[in-house]
PDB file of C-alpha atoms in Angstrom:
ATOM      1  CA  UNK A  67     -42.511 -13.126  16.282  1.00 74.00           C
ATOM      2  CA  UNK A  68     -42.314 -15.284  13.596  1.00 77.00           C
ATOM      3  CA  UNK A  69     -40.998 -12.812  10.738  1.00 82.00           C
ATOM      4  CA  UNK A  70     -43.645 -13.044   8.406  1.00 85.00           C
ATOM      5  CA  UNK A  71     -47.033 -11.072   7.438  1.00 90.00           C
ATOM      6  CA  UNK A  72     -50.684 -12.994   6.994  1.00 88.00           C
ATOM      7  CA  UNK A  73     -53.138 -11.404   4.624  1.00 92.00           C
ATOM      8  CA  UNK A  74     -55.935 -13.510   4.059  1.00 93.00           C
ATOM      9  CA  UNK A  75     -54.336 -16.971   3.752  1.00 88.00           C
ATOM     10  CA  UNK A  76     -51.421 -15.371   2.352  1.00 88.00           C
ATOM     11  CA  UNK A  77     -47.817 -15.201   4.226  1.00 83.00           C
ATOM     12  CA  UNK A  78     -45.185 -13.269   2.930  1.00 86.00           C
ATOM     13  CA  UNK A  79     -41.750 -13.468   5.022  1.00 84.00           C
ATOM     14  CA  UNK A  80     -40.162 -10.577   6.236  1.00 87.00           C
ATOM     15  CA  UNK A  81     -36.434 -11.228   7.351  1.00 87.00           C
ATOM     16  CA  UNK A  82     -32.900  -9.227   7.938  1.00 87.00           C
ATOM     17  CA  UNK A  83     -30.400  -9.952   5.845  1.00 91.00           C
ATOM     18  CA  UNK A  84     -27.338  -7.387   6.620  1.00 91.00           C
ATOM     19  CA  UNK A  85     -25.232  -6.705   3.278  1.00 93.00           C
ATOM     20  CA  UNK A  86     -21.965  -6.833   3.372  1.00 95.00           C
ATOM     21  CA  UNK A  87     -18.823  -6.587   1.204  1.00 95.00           C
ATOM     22  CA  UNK A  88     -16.179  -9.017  -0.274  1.00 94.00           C
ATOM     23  CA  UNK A  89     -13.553  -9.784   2.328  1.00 93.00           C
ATOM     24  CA  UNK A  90     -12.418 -13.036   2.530  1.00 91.00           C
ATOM     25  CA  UNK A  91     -10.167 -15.315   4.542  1.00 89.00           C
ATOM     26  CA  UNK A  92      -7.326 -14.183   2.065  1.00 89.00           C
ATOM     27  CA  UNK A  93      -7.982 -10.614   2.338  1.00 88.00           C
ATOM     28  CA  UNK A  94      -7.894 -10.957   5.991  1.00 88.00           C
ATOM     29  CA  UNK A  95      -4.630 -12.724   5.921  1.00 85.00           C
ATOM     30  CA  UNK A  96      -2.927 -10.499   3.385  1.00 83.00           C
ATOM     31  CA  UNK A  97       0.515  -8.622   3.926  1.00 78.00           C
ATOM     32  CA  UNK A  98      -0.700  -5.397   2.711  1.00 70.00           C
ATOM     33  CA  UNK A  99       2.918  -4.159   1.853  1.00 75.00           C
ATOM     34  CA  UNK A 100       3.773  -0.342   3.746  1.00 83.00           C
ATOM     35  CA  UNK A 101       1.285   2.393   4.576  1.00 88.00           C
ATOM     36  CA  UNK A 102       1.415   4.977   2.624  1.00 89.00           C
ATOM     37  CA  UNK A 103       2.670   8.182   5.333  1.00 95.00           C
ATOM     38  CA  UNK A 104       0.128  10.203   6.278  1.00 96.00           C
ATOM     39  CA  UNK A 105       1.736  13.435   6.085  1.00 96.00           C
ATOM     40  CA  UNK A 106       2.398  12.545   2.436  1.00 96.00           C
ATOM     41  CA  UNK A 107      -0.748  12.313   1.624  1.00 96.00           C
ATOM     42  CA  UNK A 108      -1.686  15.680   3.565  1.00 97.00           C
ATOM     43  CA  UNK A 109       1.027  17.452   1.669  1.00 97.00           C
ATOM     44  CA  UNK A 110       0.153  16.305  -1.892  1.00 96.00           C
ATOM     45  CA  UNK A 111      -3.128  18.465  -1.124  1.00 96.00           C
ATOM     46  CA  UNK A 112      -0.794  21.171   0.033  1.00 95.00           C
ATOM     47  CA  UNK A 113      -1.254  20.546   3.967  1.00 97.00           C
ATOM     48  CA  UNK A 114       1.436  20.107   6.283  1.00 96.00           C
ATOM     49  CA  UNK A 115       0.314  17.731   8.833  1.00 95.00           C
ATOM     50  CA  UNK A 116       1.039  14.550  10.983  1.00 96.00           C
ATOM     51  CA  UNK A 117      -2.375  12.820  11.126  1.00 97.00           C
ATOM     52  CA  UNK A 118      -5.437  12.861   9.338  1.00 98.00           C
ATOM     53  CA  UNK A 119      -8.784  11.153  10.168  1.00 98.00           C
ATOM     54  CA  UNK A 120     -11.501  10.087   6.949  1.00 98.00           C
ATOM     55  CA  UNK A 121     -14.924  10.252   6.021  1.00 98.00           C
ATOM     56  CA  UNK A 122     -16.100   8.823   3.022  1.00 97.00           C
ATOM     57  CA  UNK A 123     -19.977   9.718   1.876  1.00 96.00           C
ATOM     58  CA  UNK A 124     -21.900  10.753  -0.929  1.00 92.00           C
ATOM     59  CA  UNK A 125     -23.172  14.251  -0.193  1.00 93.00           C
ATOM     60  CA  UNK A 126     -26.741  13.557   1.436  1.00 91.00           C
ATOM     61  CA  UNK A 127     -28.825  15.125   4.050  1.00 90.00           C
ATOM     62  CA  UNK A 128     -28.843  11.825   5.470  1.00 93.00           C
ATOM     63  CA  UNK A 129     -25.288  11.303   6.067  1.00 95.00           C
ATOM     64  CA  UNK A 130     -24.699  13.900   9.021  1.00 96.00           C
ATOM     65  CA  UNK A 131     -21.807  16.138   7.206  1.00 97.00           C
ATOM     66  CA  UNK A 132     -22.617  19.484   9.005  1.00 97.00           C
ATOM     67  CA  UNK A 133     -23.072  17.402  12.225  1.00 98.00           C
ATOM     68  CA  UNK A 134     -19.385  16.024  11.185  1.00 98.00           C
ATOM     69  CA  UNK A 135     -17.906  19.081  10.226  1.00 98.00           C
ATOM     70  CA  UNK A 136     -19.388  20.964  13.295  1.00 98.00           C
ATOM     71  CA  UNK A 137     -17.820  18.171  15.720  1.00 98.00           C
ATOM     72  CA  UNK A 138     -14.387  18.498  14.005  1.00 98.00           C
ATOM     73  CA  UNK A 139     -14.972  22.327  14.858  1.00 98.00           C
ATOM     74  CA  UNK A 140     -15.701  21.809  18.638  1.00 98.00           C
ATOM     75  CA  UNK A 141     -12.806  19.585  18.927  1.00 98.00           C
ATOM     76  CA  UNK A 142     -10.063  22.023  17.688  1.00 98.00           C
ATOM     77  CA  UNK A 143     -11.468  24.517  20.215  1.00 98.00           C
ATOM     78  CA  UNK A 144     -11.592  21.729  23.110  1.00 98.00           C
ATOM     79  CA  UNK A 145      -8.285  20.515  22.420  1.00 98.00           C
ATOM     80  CA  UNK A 146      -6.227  23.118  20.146  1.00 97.00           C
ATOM     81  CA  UNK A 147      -3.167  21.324  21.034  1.00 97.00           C
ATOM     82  CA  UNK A 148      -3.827  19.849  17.531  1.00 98.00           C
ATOM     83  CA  UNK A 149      -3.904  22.636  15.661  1.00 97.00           C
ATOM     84  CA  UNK A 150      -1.151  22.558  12.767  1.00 96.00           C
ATOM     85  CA  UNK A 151      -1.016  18.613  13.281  1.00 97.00           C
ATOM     86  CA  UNK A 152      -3.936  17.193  12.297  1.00 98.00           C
ATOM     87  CA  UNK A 153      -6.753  17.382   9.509  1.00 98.00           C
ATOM     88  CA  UNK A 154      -9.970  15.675   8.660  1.00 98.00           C
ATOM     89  CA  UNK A 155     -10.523  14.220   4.883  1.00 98.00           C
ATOM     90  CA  UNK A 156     -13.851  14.294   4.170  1.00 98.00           C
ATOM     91  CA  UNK A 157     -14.337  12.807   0.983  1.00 97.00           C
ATOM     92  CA  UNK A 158     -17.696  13.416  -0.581  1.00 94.00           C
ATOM     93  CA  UNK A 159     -19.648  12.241  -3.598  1.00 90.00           C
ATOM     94  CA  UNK A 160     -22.063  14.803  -5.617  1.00 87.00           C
ATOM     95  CA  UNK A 161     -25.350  13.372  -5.062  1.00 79.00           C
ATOM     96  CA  UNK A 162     -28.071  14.363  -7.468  1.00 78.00           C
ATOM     97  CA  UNK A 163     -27.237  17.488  -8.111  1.00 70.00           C
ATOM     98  CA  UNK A 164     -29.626  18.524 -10.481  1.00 73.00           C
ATOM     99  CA  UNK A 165     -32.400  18.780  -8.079  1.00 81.00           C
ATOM    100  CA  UNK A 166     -32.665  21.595  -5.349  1.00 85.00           C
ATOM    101  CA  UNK A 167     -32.315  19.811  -2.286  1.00 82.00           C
ATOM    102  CA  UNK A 168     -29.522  17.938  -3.140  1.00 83.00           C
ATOM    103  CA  UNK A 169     -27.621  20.858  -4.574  1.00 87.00           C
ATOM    104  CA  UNK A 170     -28.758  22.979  -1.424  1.00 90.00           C
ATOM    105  CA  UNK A 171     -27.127  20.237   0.739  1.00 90.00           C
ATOM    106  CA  UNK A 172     -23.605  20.418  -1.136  1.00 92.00           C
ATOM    107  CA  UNK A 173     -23.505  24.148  -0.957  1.00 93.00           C
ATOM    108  CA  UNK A 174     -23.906  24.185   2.295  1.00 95.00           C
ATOM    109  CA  UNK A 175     -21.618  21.356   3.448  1.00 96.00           C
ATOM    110  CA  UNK A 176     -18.863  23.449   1.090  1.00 95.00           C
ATOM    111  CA  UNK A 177     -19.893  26.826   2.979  1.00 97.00           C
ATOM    112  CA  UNK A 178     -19.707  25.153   6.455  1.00 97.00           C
ATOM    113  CA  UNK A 179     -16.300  23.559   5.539  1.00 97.00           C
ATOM    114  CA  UNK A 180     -14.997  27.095   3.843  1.00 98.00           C
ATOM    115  CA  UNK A 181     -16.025  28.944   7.114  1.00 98.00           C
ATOM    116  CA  UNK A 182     -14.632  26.299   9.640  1.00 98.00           C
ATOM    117  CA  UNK A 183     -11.078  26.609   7.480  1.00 98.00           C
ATOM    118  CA  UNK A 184     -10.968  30.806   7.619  1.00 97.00           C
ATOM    119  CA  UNK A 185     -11.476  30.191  11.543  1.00 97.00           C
ATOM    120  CA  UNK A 186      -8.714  27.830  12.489  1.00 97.00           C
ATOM    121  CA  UNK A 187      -6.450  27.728   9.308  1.00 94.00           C
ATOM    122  CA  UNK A 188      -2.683  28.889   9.290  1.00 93.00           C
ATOM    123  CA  UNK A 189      -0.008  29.007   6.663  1.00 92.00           C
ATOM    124  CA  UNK A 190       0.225  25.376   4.403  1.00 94.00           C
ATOM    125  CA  UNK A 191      -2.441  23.888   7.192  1.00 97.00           C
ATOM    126  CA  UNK A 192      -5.845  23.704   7.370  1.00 97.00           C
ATOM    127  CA  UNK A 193      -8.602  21.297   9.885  1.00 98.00           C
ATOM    128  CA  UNK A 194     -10.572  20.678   6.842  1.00 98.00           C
ATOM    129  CA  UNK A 195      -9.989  18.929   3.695  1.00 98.00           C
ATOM    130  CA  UNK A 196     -12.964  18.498   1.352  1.00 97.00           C
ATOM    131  CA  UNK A 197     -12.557  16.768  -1.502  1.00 97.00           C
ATOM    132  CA  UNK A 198     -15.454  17.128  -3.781  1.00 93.00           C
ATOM    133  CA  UNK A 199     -15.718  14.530  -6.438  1.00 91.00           C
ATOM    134  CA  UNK A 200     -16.386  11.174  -7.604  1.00 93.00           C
ATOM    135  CA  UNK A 201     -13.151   8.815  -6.537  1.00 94.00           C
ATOM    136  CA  UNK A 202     -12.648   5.291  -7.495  1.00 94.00           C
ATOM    137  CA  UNK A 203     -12.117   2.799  -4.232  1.00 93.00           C
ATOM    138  CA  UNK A 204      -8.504   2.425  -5.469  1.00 94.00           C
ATOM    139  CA  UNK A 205      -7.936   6.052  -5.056  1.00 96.00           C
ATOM    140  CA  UNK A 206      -9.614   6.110  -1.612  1.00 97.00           C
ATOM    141  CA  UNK A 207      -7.836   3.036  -0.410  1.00 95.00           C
ATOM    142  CA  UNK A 208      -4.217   5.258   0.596  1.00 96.00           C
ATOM    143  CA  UNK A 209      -7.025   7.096   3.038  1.00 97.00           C
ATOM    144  CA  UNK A 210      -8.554   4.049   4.628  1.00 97.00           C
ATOM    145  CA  UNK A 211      -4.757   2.968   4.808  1.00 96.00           C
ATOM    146  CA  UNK A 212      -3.232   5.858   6.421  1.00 97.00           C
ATOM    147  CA  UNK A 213      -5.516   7.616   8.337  1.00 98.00           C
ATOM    148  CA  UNK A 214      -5.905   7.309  12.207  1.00 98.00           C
ATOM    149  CA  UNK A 215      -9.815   7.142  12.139  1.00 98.00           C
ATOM    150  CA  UNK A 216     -12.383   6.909  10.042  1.00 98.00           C
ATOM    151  CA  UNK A 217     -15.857   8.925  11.069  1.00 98.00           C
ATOM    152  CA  UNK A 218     -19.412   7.891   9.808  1.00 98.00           C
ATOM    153  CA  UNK A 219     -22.098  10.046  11.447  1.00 98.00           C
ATOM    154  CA  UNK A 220     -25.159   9.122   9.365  1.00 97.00           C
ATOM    155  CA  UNK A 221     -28.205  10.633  10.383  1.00 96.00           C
ATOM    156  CA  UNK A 222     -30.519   7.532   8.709  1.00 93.00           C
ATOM    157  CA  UNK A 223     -28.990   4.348   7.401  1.00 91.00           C
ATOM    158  CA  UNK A 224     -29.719   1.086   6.613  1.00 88.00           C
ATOM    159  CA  UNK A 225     -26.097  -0.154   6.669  1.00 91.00           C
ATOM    160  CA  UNK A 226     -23.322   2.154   5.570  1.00 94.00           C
ATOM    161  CA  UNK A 227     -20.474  -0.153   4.062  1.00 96.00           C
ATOM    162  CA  UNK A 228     -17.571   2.637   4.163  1.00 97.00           C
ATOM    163  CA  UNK A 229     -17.780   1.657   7.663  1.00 97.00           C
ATOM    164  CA  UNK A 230     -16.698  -1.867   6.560  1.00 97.00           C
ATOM    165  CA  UNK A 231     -14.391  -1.046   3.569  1.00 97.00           C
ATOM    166  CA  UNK A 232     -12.320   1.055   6.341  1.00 98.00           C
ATOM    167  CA  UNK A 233     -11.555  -2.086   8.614  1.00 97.00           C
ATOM    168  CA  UNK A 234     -11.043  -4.155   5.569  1.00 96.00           C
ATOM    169  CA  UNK A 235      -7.908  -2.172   4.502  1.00 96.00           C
ATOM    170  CA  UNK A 236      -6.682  -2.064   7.997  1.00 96.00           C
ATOM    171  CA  UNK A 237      -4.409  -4.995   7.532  1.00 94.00           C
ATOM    172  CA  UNK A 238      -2.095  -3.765  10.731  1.00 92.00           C
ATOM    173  CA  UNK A 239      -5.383  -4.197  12.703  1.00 94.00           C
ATOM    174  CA  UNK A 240      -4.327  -0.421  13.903  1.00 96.00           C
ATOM    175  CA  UNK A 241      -6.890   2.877  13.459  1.00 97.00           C
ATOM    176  CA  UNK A 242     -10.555   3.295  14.724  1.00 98.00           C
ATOM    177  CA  UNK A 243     -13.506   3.278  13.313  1.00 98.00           C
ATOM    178  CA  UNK A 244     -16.002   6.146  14.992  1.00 98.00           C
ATOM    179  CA  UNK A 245     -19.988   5.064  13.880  1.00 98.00           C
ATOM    180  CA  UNK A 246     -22.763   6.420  14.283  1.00 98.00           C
ATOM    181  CA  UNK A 247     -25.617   4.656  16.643  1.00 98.00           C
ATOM    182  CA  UNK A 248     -28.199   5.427  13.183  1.00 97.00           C
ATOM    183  CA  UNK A 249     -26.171   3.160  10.961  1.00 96.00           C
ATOM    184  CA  UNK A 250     -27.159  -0.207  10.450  1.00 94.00           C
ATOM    185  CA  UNK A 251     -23.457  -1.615  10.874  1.00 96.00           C
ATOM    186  CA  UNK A 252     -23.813  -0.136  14.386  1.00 96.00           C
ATOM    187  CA  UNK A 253     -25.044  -3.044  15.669  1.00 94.00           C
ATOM    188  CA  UNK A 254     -22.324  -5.677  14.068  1.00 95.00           C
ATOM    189  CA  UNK A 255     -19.171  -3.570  14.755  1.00 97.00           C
ATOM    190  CA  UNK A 256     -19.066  -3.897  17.956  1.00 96.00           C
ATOM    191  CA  UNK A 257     -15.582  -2.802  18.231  1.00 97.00           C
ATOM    192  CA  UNK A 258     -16.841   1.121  16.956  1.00 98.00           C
ATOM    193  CA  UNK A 259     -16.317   4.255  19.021  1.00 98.00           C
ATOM    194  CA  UNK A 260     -20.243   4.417  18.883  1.00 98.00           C
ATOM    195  CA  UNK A 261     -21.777   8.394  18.736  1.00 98.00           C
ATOM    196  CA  UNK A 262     -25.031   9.725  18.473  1.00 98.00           C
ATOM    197  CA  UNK A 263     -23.804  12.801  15.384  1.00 98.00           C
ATOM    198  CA  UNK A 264     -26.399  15.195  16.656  1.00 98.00           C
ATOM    199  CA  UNK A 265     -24.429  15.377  19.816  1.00 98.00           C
ATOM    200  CA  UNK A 266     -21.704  17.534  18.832  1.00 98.00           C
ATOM    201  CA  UNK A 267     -19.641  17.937  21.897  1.00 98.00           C
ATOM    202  CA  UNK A 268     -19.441  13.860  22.872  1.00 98.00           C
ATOM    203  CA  UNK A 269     -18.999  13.541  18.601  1.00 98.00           C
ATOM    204  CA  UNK A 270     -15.600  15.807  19.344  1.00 98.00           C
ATOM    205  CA  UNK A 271     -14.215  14.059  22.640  1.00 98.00           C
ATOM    206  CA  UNK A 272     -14.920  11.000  20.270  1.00 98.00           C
ATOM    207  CA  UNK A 273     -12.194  12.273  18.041  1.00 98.00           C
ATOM    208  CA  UNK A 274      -9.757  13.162  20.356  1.00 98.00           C
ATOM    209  CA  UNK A 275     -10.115   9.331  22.113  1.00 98.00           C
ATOM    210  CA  UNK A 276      -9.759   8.135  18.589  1.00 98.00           C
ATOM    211  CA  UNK A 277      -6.522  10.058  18.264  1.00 98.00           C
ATOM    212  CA  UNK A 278      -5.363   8.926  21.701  1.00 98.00           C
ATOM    213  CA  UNK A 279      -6.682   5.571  22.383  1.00 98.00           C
ATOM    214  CA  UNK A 280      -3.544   2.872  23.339  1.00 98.00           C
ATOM    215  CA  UNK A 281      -2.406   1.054  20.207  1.00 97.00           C
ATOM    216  CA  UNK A 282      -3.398  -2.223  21.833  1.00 98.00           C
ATOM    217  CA  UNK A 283      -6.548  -1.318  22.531  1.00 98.00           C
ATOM    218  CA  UNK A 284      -7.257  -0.147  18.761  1.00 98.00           C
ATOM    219  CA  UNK A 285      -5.408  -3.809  17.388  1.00 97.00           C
ATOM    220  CA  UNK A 286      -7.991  -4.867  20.241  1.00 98.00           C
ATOM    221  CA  UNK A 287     -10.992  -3.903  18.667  1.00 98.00           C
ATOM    222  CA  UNK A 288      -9.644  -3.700  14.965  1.00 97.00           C
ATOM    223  CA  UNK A 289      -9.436  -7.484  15.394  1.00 96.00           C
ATOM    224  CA  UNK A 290     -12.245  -7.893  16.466  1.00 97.00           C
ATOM    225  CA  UNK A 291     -14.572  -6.250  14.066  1.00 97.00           C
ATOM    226  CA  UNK A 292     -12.331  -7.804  11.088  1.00 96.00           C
ATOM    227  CA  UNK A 293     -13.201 -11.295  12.258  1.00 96.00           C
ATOM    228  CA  UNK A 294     -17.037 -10.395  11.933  1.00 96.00           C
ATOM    229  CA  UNK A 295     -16.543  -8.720   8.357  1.00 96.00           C
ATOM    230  CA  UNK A 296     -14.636 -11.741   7.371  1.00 95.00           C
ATOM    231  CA  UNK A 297     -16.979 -14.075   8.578  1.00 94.00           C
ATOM    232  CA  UNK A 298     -20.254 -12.231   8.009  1.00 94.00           C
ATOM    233  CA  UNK A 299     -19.316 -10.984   4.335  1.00 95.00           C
ATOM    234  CA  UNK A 300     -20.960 -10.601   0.937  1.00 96.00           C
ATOM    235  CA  UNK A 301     -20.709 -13.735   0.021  1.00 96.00           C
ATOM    236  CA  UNK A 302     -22.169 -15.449   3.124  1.00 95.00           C
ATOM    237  CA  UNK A 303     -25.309 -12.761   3.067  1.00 95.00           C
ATOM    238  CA  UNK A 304     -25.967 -14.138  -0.103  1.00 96.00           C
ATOM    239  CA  UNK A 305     -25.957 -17.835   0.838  1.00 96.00           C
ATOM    240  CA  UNK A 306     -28.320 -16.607   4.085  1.00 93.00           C
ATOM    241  CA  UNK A 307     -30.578 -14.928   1.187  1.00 93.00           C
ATOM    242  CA  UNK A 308     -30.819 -18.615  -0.968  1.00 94.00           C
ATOM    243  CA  UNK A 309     -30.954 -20.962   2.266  1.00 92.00           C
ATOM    244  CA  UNK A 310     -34.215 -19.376   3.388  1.00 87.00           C
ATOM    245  CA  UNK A 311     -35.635 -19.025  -0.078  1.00 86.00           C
ATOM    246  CA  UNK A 312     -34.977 -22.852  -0.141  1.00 89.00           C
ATOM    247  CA  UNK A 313     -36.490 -23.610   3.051  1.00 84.00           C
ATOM    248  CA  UNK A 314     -39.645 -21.793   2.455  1.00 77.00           C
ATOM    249  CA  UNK A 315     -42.357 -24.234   2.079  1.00 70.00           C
ATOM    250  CA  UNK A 316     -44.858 -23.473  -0.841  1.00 61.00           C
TER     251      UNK A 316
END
């Protein structure tokens, strides 16, 4: 009720403070020049496409890849129309490799992608592109920029800020942003295409309502969920973080 713990005569507080990232009044005012063309970006990885959604993650147990990679499977066999047309990036992050679990988790995120490709692929197209490696946030940036969606499908998460950096570059206020109900951001993003990533079959219709949903409707919500980044960002978690140190009474 009140936020805090008593031990003895002791209280420590206990209190939510969301992190955020840096996007400012500025940022969310920018011109951000031309979007780099999707099918550009598909082809430079030898892909010939029209649309692409994102996913951005290190490569954890906890971040729901196989879920991911099993709902981008169901949805090419609910709605194959988009075979040949459209491909999900899934860029992914080694995580601690060196122990087993971790490297047991990449191989079989790579296997499941691998096996998902031989199913559905054709000649210079594929549904899955996974690119394994460490990329700087000014190489992912063209992806947050171009792509029609961006998917998080965390299994456990306290916040998940890809989730954020996505609407940040979205400086058309166009795309959608699908999140998963076990991410933290969940509950500030109201705007979100919200899925529960063990639920593979409403995961995939989630896709295809990303890929179809009215352009006003995604400036809609895009707007939206810019205006709480903006005003609940990085620097004003901080300042929440030294106003109630202040106010604590010693």
């Amino acid at each position: 009720e009140s936020f805090s713990v008593k031990i003895g005569n002791r209280f420590t507080m206990v209190k939510p403070f969301p992190i955020s990232i840096s996007f400012t009044l500025k940022d969310y005012e920018r011109d951000g020049g031309e979007v780099p063309d999707a099918s550009e970006l598909l082809r430079q990885h030898g892909i010939n496409g029209q649309q692409f959604g994102i996913g951005v993650d290190r490569i954890d147990y906890t971040k729901g890849l196989l879920e991911k990679f099993l709902a981008v499977e169901r949805f090419f066999e609910k709605y194959p129309k988009y075979t040949g047309k459209f491909t999900f990036v899934q860029i992914g992050a080694p995580s601690r490799s060196l122990l087993k679990t971790y490297s047991d988790t990449i191989s079989a995120v790579e296997n499941e992608a691998n096996r998902i490709n031989w199913k559905f692929k054709s000649k210079n197209w594929q549904p899955i592109l996974f690119l394994k490696k460490h990329h700087s946030h000014e190489e992912i940036i063209p992806f947050y920029r171009s792509a029609s969606f961006c998917m998080v499908t965390s299994l456990h998460d306290g916040m998940n800020l890809v989730a954020k950096e996505f609407i940040a570059e979205r400086d058309n206020n166009d795309g959608t942003l699908i999140l998963s109900q076990f991410a933290g951001a969940s509950h500030e993003l109201h705007g979100a295409l919200i899925i529960n990533p063990y639920d593979i079959e409403k995961s995939a219709d989630a896709i295809k309502t990303a890929l179809e949903m009215p352009i006003e409707t995604q400036q809609q919500k895009m707007k939206q969920m810019r205006r709480m980044v903006m005003s609940h960002n990085v620097y004003s978690w901080a300042s929440a973080i030294l106003r109630t140190m202040s106010s604590i009474q010693t």
